Amino acid sequence: MTRAYVALGANLGDRAGALARAIESLRATPGVRVVAQSSVWETPPLGPPQPDYLNAAVALDTELDALALLRRLHEIEAGAGRTRGPERNQPRPLDLDLLLFGGLVIDAPELTIPHPRMHERVFVLGPLAEIAPDEIHPVLHETIATLAARVGESDD
């Protein structure tokens, strides 16, 4: 089993329902066990004017490899009505980001682990610090709690 962390976000439609359904879909995935879940945070969006997001994070123990888990996350997003386009930071009914996968560092065309921008985003680090404050970022070699405190200070 590998411990993985996933960020969840939604800013279109039934935001809370989308997060809850995504977590239930993860629970129903063979080889995946949800072991912790953060509270839900409401945060302003990045990018063009759009509704605020609801964000959360979950810890998973999984038998899937990182790419198989990423593909499952994309299936869950598609089931919620998410379409992927070339533009970033667009409104969406569901966004699932694979943040960390064990202690692995992966830099492949389909997948980058750790998530390349997670250390810059309070809406990722805040929820993640609730469930994994002592987890070490495998590239920056700092705890999630330390990174969350730093990005929180820079957002003031």
mmCIF file of N, CA, C and O in Angstrom, residues 120-123 150-156:
data_model
loop_
_atom_site.group_PDB
_atom_site.id
_atom_site.type_symbol
_atom_site.label_atom_id
_atom_site.label_comp_id
_atom_site.label_asym_id
_atom_site.label_seq_id
_atom_site.Cartn_x
_atom_site.Cartn_y
_atom_site.Cartn_z
ATOM 1 N N GLU A 120 2.660 26.599 -3.373
ATOM 2 C CA GLU A 120 2.312 28.012 -3.559
ATOM 3 C C GLU A 120 0.857 28.301 -3.222
ATOM 4 O O GLU A 120 0.436 29.455 -3.298
ATOM 5 N N ARG A 121 0.078 27.298 -2.869
ATOM 6 C CA ARG A 121 -1.382 27.451 -2.811
ATOM 7 C C ARG A 121 -1.942 27.139 -1.436
ATOM 8 O O ARG A 121 -1.953 25.995 -0.999
ATOM 9 N N VAL A 122 -2.458 28.175 -0.795
ATOM 10 C CA VAL A 122 -3.042 27.994 0.533
ATOM 11 C C VAL A 122 -4.269 27.095 0.459
ATOM 12 O O VAL A 122 -4.536 26.334 1.391
ATOM 13 N N PHE A 123 -4.994 27.128 -0.650
ATOM 14 C CA PHE A 123 -6.197 26.304 -0.772
ATOM 15 C C PHE A 123 -5.869 24.821 -0.906
ATOM 16 O O PHE A 123 -6.742 23.978 -0.717
ATOM 17 N N ARG A 150 4.006 29.176 5.774
ATOM 18 C CA ARG A 150 4.697 30.145 4.921
ATOM 19 C C ARG A 150 3.764 30.730 3.860
ATOM 20 O O ARG A 150 3.729 31.940 3.662
ATOM 21 N N VAL A 151 3.004 29.895 3.186
ATOM 22 C CA VAL A 151 2.119 30.412 2.136
ATOM 23 C C VAL A 151 0.975 31.206 2.759
ATOM 24 O O VAL A 151 0.507 32.179 2.176
ATOM 25 N N GLY A 152 0.540 30.832 3.967
ATOM 26 C CA GLY A 152 -0.488 31.592 4.667
ATOM 27 C C GLY A 152 -0.016 32.992 5.006
ATOM 28 O O GLY A 152 -0.762 33.961 4.894
ATOM 29 N N GLU A 153 1.246 33.120 5.422
ATOM 30 C CA GLU A 153 1.819 34.437 5.729
ATOM 31 C C GLU A 153 1.897 35.286 4.468
ATOM 32 O O GLU A 153 1.634 36.482 4.515
ATOM 33 N N SER A 154 2.243 34.696 3.342
ATOM 34 C CA SER A 154 2.396 35.475 2.107
ATOM 35 C C SER A 154 1.056 35.908 1.525
ATOM 36 O O SER A 154 1.002 36.811 0.714
ATOM 37 N N ASP A 155 -0.036 35.274 1.976
ATOM 38 C CA ASP A 155 -1.365 35.646 1.477
ATOM 39 C C ASP A 155 -1.975 36.802 2.252
ATOM 40 O O ASP A 155 -3.008 37.315 1.867
ATOM 41 N N ASP A 156 -1.364 37.202 3.368
ATOM 42 C CA ASP A 156 -1.924 38.295 4.176
ATOM 43 C C ASP A 156 -1.839 39.620 3.466
ATOM 44 O O ASP A 156 -1.001 39.907 2.706
#
